mmCIF file of C-alpha atoms and ligand atoms in Angstrom:
data_model
loop_
_atom_site.group_PDB
_atom_site.id
_atom_site.type_symbol
_atom_site.label_atom_id
_atom_site.label_comp_id
_atom_site.label_asym_id
_atom_site.label_seq_id
_atom_site.Cartn_x
_atom_site.Cartn_y
_atom_site.Cartn_z
ATOM 1 C CA MET A 100 -226.914 -39.889 -101.706
ATOM 2 C CA GLN A 101 -226.093 -42.229 -104.568
ATOM 3 C CA THR A 102 -223.090 -44.452 -103.772
ATOM 4 C CA THR A 103 -221.298 -47.112 -105.746
ATOM 5 C CA PHE A 104 -219.917 -49.973 -103.691
ATOM 6 C CA LYS A 105 -217.297 -52.383 -104.958
ATOM 7 C CA VAL A 106 -217.500 -55.314 -102.587
ATOM 8 C CA SER A 107 -215.188 -58.297 -102.323
ATOM 9 C CA ARG A 108 -217.229 -61.509 -102.646
ATOM 10 C CA PHE A 109 -216.045 -65.035 -101.948
ATOM 11 C CA ASN A 110 -218.057 -68.235 -101.695
ATOM 12 C CA PRO A 111 -215.868 -71.105 -100.484
ATOM 13 C CA GLU A 112 -218.216 -73.628 -102.113
ATOM 14 C CA THR A 113 -217.927 -72.228 -105.618
ATOM 15 C CA ASP A 114 -215.014 -69.767 -105.835
ATOM 16 C CA GLU A 115 -211.278 -70.317 -105.931
ATOM 17 C CA LYS A 116 -210.584 -66.677 -105.210
ATOM 18 C CA SER A 117 -212.534 -63.574 -104.341
ATOM 19 C CA GLN A 118 -214.106 -61.349 -106.981
ATOM 20 C CA VAL A 119 -215.331 -57.757 -106.859
ATOM 21 C CA MET A 120 -219.063 -57.078 -107.357
ATOM 22 C CA THR A 121 -220.426 -53.577 -107.988
ATOM 23 C CA TYR A 122 -223.653 -52.283 -106.404
ATOM 24 C CA SER A 123 -225.329 -48.907 -106.585
ATOM 25 C CA VAL A 124 -227.420 -47.856 -103.600
ATOM 26 C CA THR A 125 -229.251 -44.730 -102.478
ATOM 27 C CA LEU A 126 -228.485 -43.796 -98.889
ATOM 28 C CA ALA A 127 -229.381 -41.003 -96.507
ATOM 29 C CA GLU A 128 -226.847 -38.250 -95.816
ATOM 30 C CA GLY A 129 -224.743 -39.318 -92.853
ATOM 31 C CA ALA A 130 -224.953 -43.005 -93.799
ATOM 32 C CA THR A 131 -222.122 -45.281 -92.710
ATOM 33 C CA VAL A 132 -220.342 -48.043 -94.597
ATOM 34 C CA LEU A 133 -222.326 -50.553 -92.555
ATOM 35 C CA ASP A 134 -225.580 -48.855 -93.635
ATOM 36 C CA GLY A 135 -224.406 -49.337 -97.223
ATOM 37 C CA LEU A 136 -223.742 -53.046 -96.741
ATOM 38 C CA LYS A 137 -227.154 -53.520 -95.147
ATOM 39 C CA ALA A 138 -228.797 -51.717 -98.077
ATOM 40 C CA ILE A 139 -226.952 -53.987 -100.537
ATOM 41 C CA ARG A 140 -228.168 -57.024 -98.640
ATOM 42 C CA GLU A 141 -231.757 -55.772 -98.577
ATOM 43 C CA GLU A 142 -231.964 -54.470 -102.145
ATOM 44 C CA HIS A 143 -229.487 -56.531 -104.195
ATOM 45 C CA ASP A 144 -228.226 -59.721 -102.624
ATOM 46 C CA ALA A 145 -229.528 -61.284 -99.424
ATOM 47 C CA GLY A 146 -226.541 -63.629 -99.458
ATOM 48 C CA LEU A 147 -223.902 -60.946 -98.792
ATOM 49 C CA ALA A 148 -222.048 -62.045 -95.660
ATOM 50 C CA PHE A 149 -220.608 -59.519 -93.194
ATOM 51 C CA ARG A 150 -220.413 -59.157 -89.436
ATOM 52 C CA ALA A 151 -221.940 -56.414 -87.306
ATOM 53 C CA ASN A 152 -223.255 -56.222 -83.820
ATOM 54 C CA CYS A 153 -223.453 -53.116 -81.609
ATOM 55 C CA GLU A 154 -223.438 -50.597 -84.500
ATOM 56 C CA ARG A 155 -221.809 -47.941 -82.314
ATOM 57 C CA GLY A 156 -218.111 -48.807 -82.327
ATOM 58 C CA SER A 157 -218.183 -50.730 -79.078
ATOM 59 C CA CYS A 158 -217.831 -54.350 -80.174
ATOM 60 C CA GLY A 159 -215.260 -54.304 -82.984
ATOM 61 C CA ASP A 160 -217.260 -56.829 -85.013
ATOM 62 C CA CYS A 161 -217.509 -54.835 -88.248
ATOM 63 C CA ALA A 162 -213.783 -54.251 -88.861
ATOM 64 C CA LEU A 163 -213.348 -53.939 -92.636
ATOM 65 C CA ARG A 164 -210.906 -52.607 -95.180
ATOM 66 C CA VAL A 165 -212.574 -49.660 -96.874
ATOM 67 C CA ASN A 166 -210.827 -47.859 -99.709
ATOM 68 C CA LYS A 167 -207.624 -49.661 -98.619
ATOM 69 C CA LYS A 168 -207.835 -48.570 -94.990
ATOM 70 C CA GLY A 169 -208.838 -50.637 -91.943
ATOM 71 C CA VAL A 170 -211.923 -49.119 -90.259
ATOM 72 C CA LEU A 171 -215.003 -49.989 -88.236
ATOM 73 C CA GLY A 172 -217.863 -50.057 -90.737
ATOM 74 C CA CYS A 173 -220.429 -48.771 -88.236
ATOM 75 C CA THR A 174 -218.582 -45.564 -87.340
ATOM 76 C CA THR A 175 -217.181 -44.747 -90.770
ATOM 77 C CA LEU A 176 -219.214 -42.226 -92.735
ATOM 78 C CA ILE A 177 -219.417 -42.824 -96.453
ATOM 79 C CA ALA A 178 -218.881 -39.115 -96.999
ATOM 80 C CA ALA A 179 -215.542 -39.411 -95.188
ATOM 81 C CA VAL A 180 -214.158 -42.307 -97.209
ATOM 82 C CA ALA A 181 -215.730 -42.227 -100.678
ATOM 83 C CA GLY A 182 -213.259 -41.348 -103.391
ATOM 84 C CA LYS A 183 -213.740 -38.368 -105.727
ATOM 85 C CA ASP A 184 -215.652 -40.747 -108.014
ATOM 86 C CA GLY A 185 -218.014 -41.587 -105.123
ATOM 87 C CA VAL A 186 -216.836 -45.198 -105.083
ATOM 88 C CA VAL A 187 -216.453 -47.153 -101.832
ATOM 89 C CA THR A 188 -214.448 -50.385 -102.002
ATOM 90 C CA VAL A 189 -215.039 -52.884 -99.210
ATOM 91 C CA GLU A 190 -212.808 -55.884 -98.517
ATOM 92 C CA PRO A 191 -212.065 -58.096 -95.530
ATOM 93 C CA ILE A 192 -209.195 -56.748 -93.429
ATOM 94 C CA ARG A 193 -205.732 -58.096 -94.237
ATOM 95 C CA ASN A 194 -203.920 -60.952 -92.510
ATOM 96 C CA VAL A 195 -207.113 -62.990 -92.029
ATOM 97 C CA PRO A 196 -208.383 -66.306 -93.397
ATOM 98 C CA VAL A 197 -211.645 -65.368 -95.183
ATOM 99 C CA LEU A 198 -214.620 -67.683 -94.643
ATOM 100 C CA LYS A 199 -217.185 -65.968 -96.882
ATOM 101 C CA ASP A 200 -217.357 -62.489 -98.462
ATOM 102 C CA LEU A 201 -216.416 -60.106 -95.620
ATOM 103 C CA VAL A 202 -216.525 -62.693 -92.827
ATOM 104 C CA TYR A 203 -213.207 -64.066 -91.602
ATOM 105 C CA ASP A 204 -212.040 -66.691 -89.153
ATOM 106 C CA MET A 205 -211.733 -64.931 -85.799
ATOM 107 C CA GLU A 206 -210.421 -68.073 -84.105
ATOM 108 C CA ALA A 207 -207.396 -68.243 -86.408
ATOM 109 C CA PHE A 208 -206.978 -64.463 -86.548
ATOM 110 C CA LEU A 209 -207.426 -63.404 -82.934
ATOM 111 C CA TRP A 210 -209.019 -65.712 -80.376
ATOM 112 C CA ARG A 211 -206.192 -68.289 -80.252
ATOM 113 C CA LYS A 212 -203.724 -65.438 -79.649
ATOM 114 C CA LEU A 213 -205.908 -63.927 -76.986
ATOM 115 C CA ARG A 214 -206.033 -67.240 -75.093
ATOM 116 C CA ALA A 215 -202.245 -67.452 -75.350
ATOM 117 C CA VAL A 216 -201.857 -64.333 -73.177
ATOM 118 C CA SER A 217 -204.425 -65.479 -70.524
ATOM 119 C CA PRO A 218 -206.177 -62.106 -70.399
ATOM 120 C CA GLY A 219 -208.255 -62.752 -67.258
ATOM 121 C CA ILE A 220 -207.181 -61.067 -64.034
ATOM 122 C CA SER A 221 -205.745 -63.391 -61.372
ATOM 123 C CA ALA A 222 -206.664 -61.771 -58.108
ATOM 124 C CA ARG A 223 -203.744 -60.750 -55.909
ATOM 125 C CA THR A 224 -205.842 -61.244 -52.790
ATOM 126 C CA PRO A 225 -207.669 -64.510 -52.065
ATOM 127 C CA ALA A 226 -211.369 -64.575 -52.849
ATOM 128 C CA SER A 227 -213.484 -63.498 -49.917
ATOM 129 C CA ALA A 228 -216.836 -62.012 -49.166
ATOM 130 C CA GLU A 229 -215.127 -58.634 -48.668
ATOM 131 C CA GLU A 230 -214.864 -56.102 -51.417
ATOM 132 C CA HIS A 231 -211.408 -54.893 -52.463
ATOM 133 C CA PRO A 232 -212.023 -51.439 -53.910
ATOM 134 C CA VAL A 233 -209.280 -50.055 -56.156
ATOM 135 C CA ALA A 234 -208.589 -46.333 -56.268
ATOM 136 C CA GLU A 235 -209.339 -44.610 -59.546
ATOM 137 C CA GLU A 236 -205.741 -43.368 -59.869
ATOM 138 C CA ALA A 237 -204.438 -46.934 -59.520
ATOM 139 C CA MET A 238 -206.402 -47.885 -62.629
ATOM 140 C CA ALA A 239 -205.339 -44.861 -64.701
ATOM 141 C CA LYS A 240 -202.508 -46.705 -66.428
ATOM 142 C CA VAL A 241 -204.790 -49.411 -67.814
ATOM 143 C CA ARG A 242 -207.869 -47.315 -68.617
ATOM 144 C CA ALA A 243 -207.015 -46.888 -72.308
ATOM 145 C CA ALA A 244 -206.179 -50.582 -72.773
ATOM 146 C CA MET A 245 -209.453 -51.467 -71.033
ATOM 147 C CA SER A 246 -211.339 -49.685 -73.805
ATOM 148 C CA CYS A 247 -209.934 -52.076 -76.452
ATOM 149 C CA VAL A 248 -212.851 -53.608 -78.359
ATOM 150 C CA MET A 249 -210.758 -56.394 -79.928
ATOM 151 C CA CYS A 250 -211.537 -55.214 -83.430
ATOM 152 C CA GLY A 251 -208.142 -56.499 -84.591
ATOM 153 C CA LEU A 252 -207.437 -53.437 -86.745
ATOM 154 C CA CYS A 253 -203.985 -53.103 -85.170
ATOM 155 C CA ASP A 254 -203.261 -56.693 -86.241
ATOM 156 C CA GLU A 255 -204.549 -55.912 -89.738
ATOM 157 C CA GLY A 256 -201.915 -53.172 -89.990
ATOM 158 C CA CYS A 257 -199.147 -55.158 -88.283
ATOM 159 C CA THR A 258 -196.097 -55.546 -90.522
ATOM 160 C CA VAL A 259 -194.843 -58.572 -88.548
ATOM 161 C CA ILE A 260 -198.098 -60.568 -88.792
ATOM 162 C CA ALA A 261 -197.971 -59.890 -92.532
ATOM 163 C CA VAL A 262 -194.897 -62.139 -92.671
ATOM 164 C CA ASP A 263 -195.446 -64.338 -89.588
ATOM 165 C CA GLU A 264 -199.046 -65.170 -88.734
ATOM 166 C CA ASN A 265 -197.931 -66.684 -85.433
ATOM 167 C CA PHE A 266 -196.729 -63.374 -83.982
ATOM 168 C CA VAL A 267 -199.091 -62.824 -81.079
ATOM 169 C CA GLY A 268 -199.715 -59.297 -82.351
ATOM 170 C CA PRO A 269 -200.615 -55.901 -80.881
ATOM 171 C CA ALA A 270 -204.281 -56.742 -80.158
ATOM 172 C CA ALA A 271 -203.521 -59.682 -77.844
ATOM 173 C CA LEU A 272 -200.547 -57.812 -76.385
ATOM 174 C CA THR A 273 -202.865 -54.919 -75.517
ATOM 175 C CA LYS A 274 -204.951 -57.387 -73.507
ATOM 176 C CA ALA A 275 -201.771 -58.717 -71.892
ATOM 177 C CA TYR A 276 -200.829 -55.137 -70.955
ATOM 178 C CA ARG A 277 -204.194 -54.605 -69.349
ATOM 179 C CA ALA A 278 -203.661 -57.628 -67.068
ATOM 180 C CA ILE A 279 -199.959 -56.948 -66.410
ATOM 181 C CA PHE A 280 -200.522 -53.409 -65.137
ATOM 182 C CA ASP A 281 -203.867 -54.022 -63.449
ATOM 183 C CA PRO A 282 -203.218 -53.398 -59.733
ATOM 184 C CA ARG A 283 -205.458 -56.323 -58.809
ATOM 185 C CA ASP A 284 -203.449 -58.887 -60.751
ATOM 186 C CA GLY A 285 -200.876 -61.012 -58.948
ATOM 187 C CA ARG A 286 -199.084 -62.669 -61.872
ATOM 188 C CA GLN A 287 -197.054 -59.852 -63.401
ATOM 189 C CA PRO A 288 -193.584 -61.511 -63.625
ATOM 190 C CA GLU A 289 -195.119 -64.750 -64.893
ATOM 191 C CA ARG A 290 -197.074 -62.862 -67.561
ATOM 192 C CA LEU A 291 -194.037 -60.856 -68.639
ATOM 193 C CA ARG A 292 -192.020 -64.055 -68.990
ATOM 194 C CA ALA A 293 -194.827 -65.690 -70.999
ATOM 195 C CA ILE A 294 -194.998 -62.878 -73.570
ATOM 196 C CA SER A 295 -191.200 -62.841 -73.777
ATOM 197 C CA GLU A 296 -191.215 -66.276 -75.418
ATOM 198 C CA PRO A 297 -190.802 -66.633 -79.218
ATOM 199 C CA THR A 298 -193.644 -64.987 -81.220
ATOM 200 C CA GLY A 299 -194.241 -62.716 -78.203
ATOM 201 C CA MET A 300 -193.597 -59.019 -77.563
ATOM 202 C CA TRP A 301 -189.924 -59.075 -78.580
ATOM 203 C CA ASP A 302 -190.947 -59.904 -82.148
ATOM 204 C CA CYS A 303 -192.591 -56.469 -82.511
ATOM 205 C CA ALA A 304 -190.609 -54.506 -85.105
ATOM 206 C CA HIS A 305 -191.718 -51.132 -83.669
ATOM 207 C CA CYS A 306 -192.959 -49.824 -87.009
ATOM 208 C CA PHE A 307 -195.807 -47.991 -85.171
ATOM 209 C CA GLU A 308 -198.391 -49.172 -87.729
ATOM 210 C CA ALA A 309 -200.540 -50.526 -84.869
ATOM 211 C CA ASN A 310 -200.812 -47.020 -83.400
ATOM 212 C CA GLY A 311 -201.948 -45.634 -86.735
ATOM 213 C CA HIS A 312 -204.560 -48.352 -87.197
ATOM 214 C CA CYS A 313 -206.229 -48.339 -83.770
ATOM 215 C CA PRO A 314 -209.538 -46.431 -84.049
ATOM 216 C CA LEU A 315 -209.617 -45.808 -80.300
ATOM 217 C CA GLY A 316 -206.197 -44.192 -79.882
ATOM 218 C CA ILE A 317 -204.936 -46.923 -77.548
ATOM 219 C CA GLU A 318 -201.484 -46.799 -79.168
ATOM 220 C CA PRO A 319 -200.701 -50.515 -78.905
ATOM 221 C CA THR A 320 -197.054 -50.047 -79.965
ATOM 222 C CA ASP A 321 -196.446 -47.784 -76.979
ATOM 223 C CA ARG A 322 -198.115 -50.339 -74.720
ATOM 224 C CA ILE A 323 -195.705 -52.999 -76.040
ATOM 225 C CA PHE A 324 -192.771 -50.694 -75.264
ATOM 226 C CA GLU A 325 -194.009 -50.218 -71.709
ATOM 227 C CA MET A 326 -194.177 -53.979 -71.188
ATOM 228 C CA ARG A 327 -190.667 -54.400 -72.599
ATOM 229 C CA ASP A 328 -189.375 -51.677 -70.277
ATOM 230 C CA GLU A 329 -191.058 -53.335 -67.316
ATOM 231 C CA ALA A 330 -189.632 -56.733 -68.276
ATOM 232 C CA ILE A 331 -186.125 -55.273 -68.516
ATOM 233 C CA ARG A 332 -186.635 -53.422 -65.237
ATOM 234 C CA GLN A 333 -187.479 -56.762 -63.604
ATOM 235 C CA GLY A 334 -184.476 -58.474 -65.207
ATOM 236 C CA ILE A 335 -186.697 -60.505 -67.562
ATOM 237 C CA ARG A 336 -184.832 -60.099 -70.824
ATOM 238 C CA SER A 337 -186.225 -63.159 -72.561
ATOM 239 C CA GLY A 338 -188.446 -66.167 -72.086
ATOM 240 C CA THR A 339 -187.127 -69.651 -71.454
ATOM 241 C CA LYS A 340 -187.119 -70.612 -75.132
ATOM 242 C CA ASN A 341 -185.474 -67.620 -76.759
ATOM 243 C CA PRO A 342 -182.201 -66.700 -75.066
ATOM 244 C CA LYS A 343 -181.411 -64.881 -78.311
ATOM 245 C CA VAL A 344 -183.430 -61.897 -77.059
ATOM 246 C CA ARG A 345 -181.324 -61.677 -73.890
ATOM 247 C CA ARG A 346 -178.098 -62.048 -75.861
ATOM 248 C CA HIS A 347 -179.238 -59.357 -78.291
ATOM 249 C CA TYR A 348 -180.101 -57.016 -75.444
ATOM 250 C CA ASP A 349 -176.797 -57.620 -73.625
ATOM 251 C CA SER A 350 -174.704 -57.244 -76.787
ATOM 252 C CA PHE A 351 -176.517 -54.016 -77.713
ATOM 253 C CA VAL A 352 -176.030 -52.417 -74.300
ATOM 254 C CA ASN A 353 -172.402 -53.587 -73.970
ATOM 255 C CA SER A 354 -171.547 -52.288 -77.422
ATOM 256 C CA VAL A 355 -172.958 -48.822 -76.750
ATOM 257 C CA LYS A 356 -171.317 -48.752 -73.329
ATOM 258 C CA ARG A 357 -167.960 -49.874 -74.714
ATOM 259 C CA SER A 358 -167.646 -47.699 -77.798
ATOM 260 C CA GLY A 359 -170.481 -45.172 -77.686
ATOM 261 C CA TRP A 360 -172.244 -46.728 -80.681
ATOM 262 C CA LEU A 361 -173.476 -50.022 -82.025
ATOM 263 C CA ASP A 362 -171.159 -52.705 -83.416
ATOM 264 C CA GLU A 363 -173.747 -54.185 -85.770
ATOM 265 C CA GLY A 364 -171.596 -57.082 -86.960
ATOM 266 C CA ARG A 365 -170.814 -58.124 -83.421
ATOM 267 C CA LEU A 366 -174.464 -57.719 -82.440
ATOM 268 C CA ALA A 367 -175.518 -60.216 -85.119
ATOM 269 C CA ILE A 368 -172.881 -62.750 -84.018
ATOM 270 C CA GLU A 369 -173.450 -62.385 -80.284
ATOM 271 C CA SER A 370 -177.248 -62.513 -80.684
ATOM 272 C CA GLU A 371 -176.930 -65.901 -82.369
ATOM 273 C CA GLY A 372 -174.472 -67.062 -79.702
ATOM 274 C CA LEU A 373 -170.734 -67.581 -80.160
ATOM 275 C CA LEU A 374 -171.076 -71.356 -79.824
ATOM 276 C CA ASN A 375 -174.158 -71.656 -81.986
ATOM 277 C CA VAL A 376 -172.523 -72.911 -85.182
ATOM 278 C CA PRO A 377 -175.766 -73.523 -87.186
ATOM 279 C CA GLY A 378 -177.014 -70.062 -86.200
ATOM 280 C CA LEU A 379 -173.736 -68.421 -87.258
ATOM 281 C CA LEU A 380 -173.716 -70.309 -90.549
ATOM 282 C CA HIS A 381 -177.260 -69.091 -91.102
ATOM 283 C CA LEU A 382 -175.931 -65.514 -90.981
ATOM 284 C CA LEU A 383 -173.401 -66.055 -93.761
ATOM 285 C CA PRO A 384 -175.649 -65.408 -96.807
ATOM 286 C CA THR A 385 -176.879 -62.142 -95.254
ATOM 287 C CA ALA A 386 -173.308 -61.140 -94.387
ATOM 288 C CA ALA A 387 -172.182 -61.925 -97.948
ATOM 289 C CA ARG A 388 -174.972 -59.799 -99.438
ATOM 290 C CA ALA A 389 -174.180 -56.937 -97.039
ATOM 291 C CA MET A 390 -170.476 -57.135 -97.917
ATOM 292 C CA LYS A 391 -171.262 -56.998 -101.622
ATOM 293 C CA ARG A 392 -173.108 -53.739 -101.031
ATOM 294 C CA GLY A 393 -170.375 -52.357 -98.786
ATOM 295 C CA LYS A 394 -172.682 -52.496 -95.768
ATOM 296 C CA ALA A 395 -170.960 -55.108 -93.626
ATOM 297 C CA PRO A 396 -168.912 -53.453 -90.900
ATOM 298 C CA LEU A 397 -166.090 -55.694 -89.665
ATOM 299 C CA PRO A 398 -167.205 -56.983 -86.271
ATOM 300 C CA TYR A 399 -164.830 -56.502 -83.358
ATOM 301 C CA PHE A 400 -162.879 -53.806 -85.294
ATOM 302 C CA HIS A 401 -165.096 -51.101 -83.971
ATOM 303 C CA ARG A 402 -163.579 -47.766 -83.147
ATOM 304 C CA ARG A 403 -164.565 -45.859 -80.050
ATOM 305 C CA ARG A 404 -166.436 -42.738 -81.066
ATOM 306 C CA PRO A 405 -165.792 -39.244 -79.689
ATOM 307 C CA GLY A 406 -167.904 -38.673 -76.583
ATOM 308 C CA ALA A 407 -167.954 -42.406 -75.727
ATOM 309 C CA ASP A 408 -166.997 -41.644 -72.125
ATOM 310 C CA ALA A 409 -170.112 -39.540 -71.656
ATOM 311 C CA ILE A 410 -172.287 -42.203 -73.289
ATOM 312 C CA GLN A 411 -170.750 -44.835 -71.040
ATOM 313 C CA ARG A 412 -171.624 -42.765 -67.988
ATOM 314 C CA ILE A 413 -175.222 -42.370 -69.217
ATOM 315 C CA VAL A 414 -175.590 -46.131 -69.715
ATOM 316 C CA GLU A 415 -174.090 -46.861 -66.302
ATOM 317 C CA LYS A 416 -176.385 -44.344 -64.693
ATOM 318 C CA ALA A 417 -179.397 -45.971 -66.395
ATOM 319 C CA GLU A 418 -178.202 -49.399 -65.272
ATOM 320 C CA GLY A 419 -177.808 -48.164 -61.748
ATOM 321 C CA ARG A 420 -181.340 -46.832 -61.767
ATOM 322 C CA LYS A 421 -182.560 -50.163 -63.091
ATOM 323 C CA GLU A 422 -181.150 -52.040 -60.107
HETATM 324 S S1 LIG B 1 -205.822 -52.014 -79.568
HETATM 325 FE FE1 LIG B 1 -207.195 -50.748 -80.874
HETATM 326 S S2 LIG B 1 -206.997 -51.614 -82.929
HETATM 327 FE FE2 LIG B 1 -206.135 -53.129 -81.531
HETATM 328 S S3 LIG B 1 -207.830 -54.529 -81.134
HETATM 329 FE FE3 LIG B 1 -207.864 -52.974 -79.491
HETATM 330 S S4 LIG B 1 -209.264 -51.366 -80.233
HETATM 331 FE FE4 LIG B 1 -208.773 -52.657 -82.020
#
């Protein structure tokens, strides 16, 4: 099978930006993208830098962007990704600082975020010589998250990291989930509070890109939702440094309860805080632009919609269940 690879190359010692190099290689039927990169290194350029380890989709090391899609190079068949012209483009995944060719800085991309969520289990029971077996059903909730290989492909697709590299991201939050819902862990409220701080789980924009990018079907966006629900259930509506999340949550719920729908203008004001003058001033340019386009509803002049009584009862019922 003759395949043309267009590979992104970057040498920090000589290049200001990456350039695309073209290689033609002959591969066996059933060859993977990683097989192609190895063939290029053996036959064309021994200096091509890329990462790989287990070669069976278990370590996440060979995450790459192939024909504009984030994949694991070792489990991706060339036949499945090559365009009609037989060309395979290979680049580093997005949202990463590239060190050389296809190798990127995992510390900056992922490891610092992973440490921030303290992914190790803190045993609920004190250490002892006795075993503390856990029933299989008690682990069911975290089984999928346990299979995360930290490939970072959910972070590569994350639309928030694309604009804020400090967002902790779906990969680290998946590890947080695994600890938070592990029946052996004894730090659940503390962990939920920690990921409720700025750049934590409340910064997720629920675009569901992470779900679409995870090669293992872990659905990181859904895991983030579950942690948010649990935090709300426990009355943890924000961390210590971002009361804005709690204000946003309270304003949202009160608005729907009061009128049956969302008072968006009021939500923006109350999320900032009524006494937060700099925050309110910060809203003005956005409000002016929205007004110009006829999209700025007048806050506090919000009519009650038909059926609001029923909606109010639903919200109150949900609140009652929460407590
Ligand atoms: S959740 Fe999926 S995409 Fe994200 S790091 Fe884990 S295995 Fe990779």
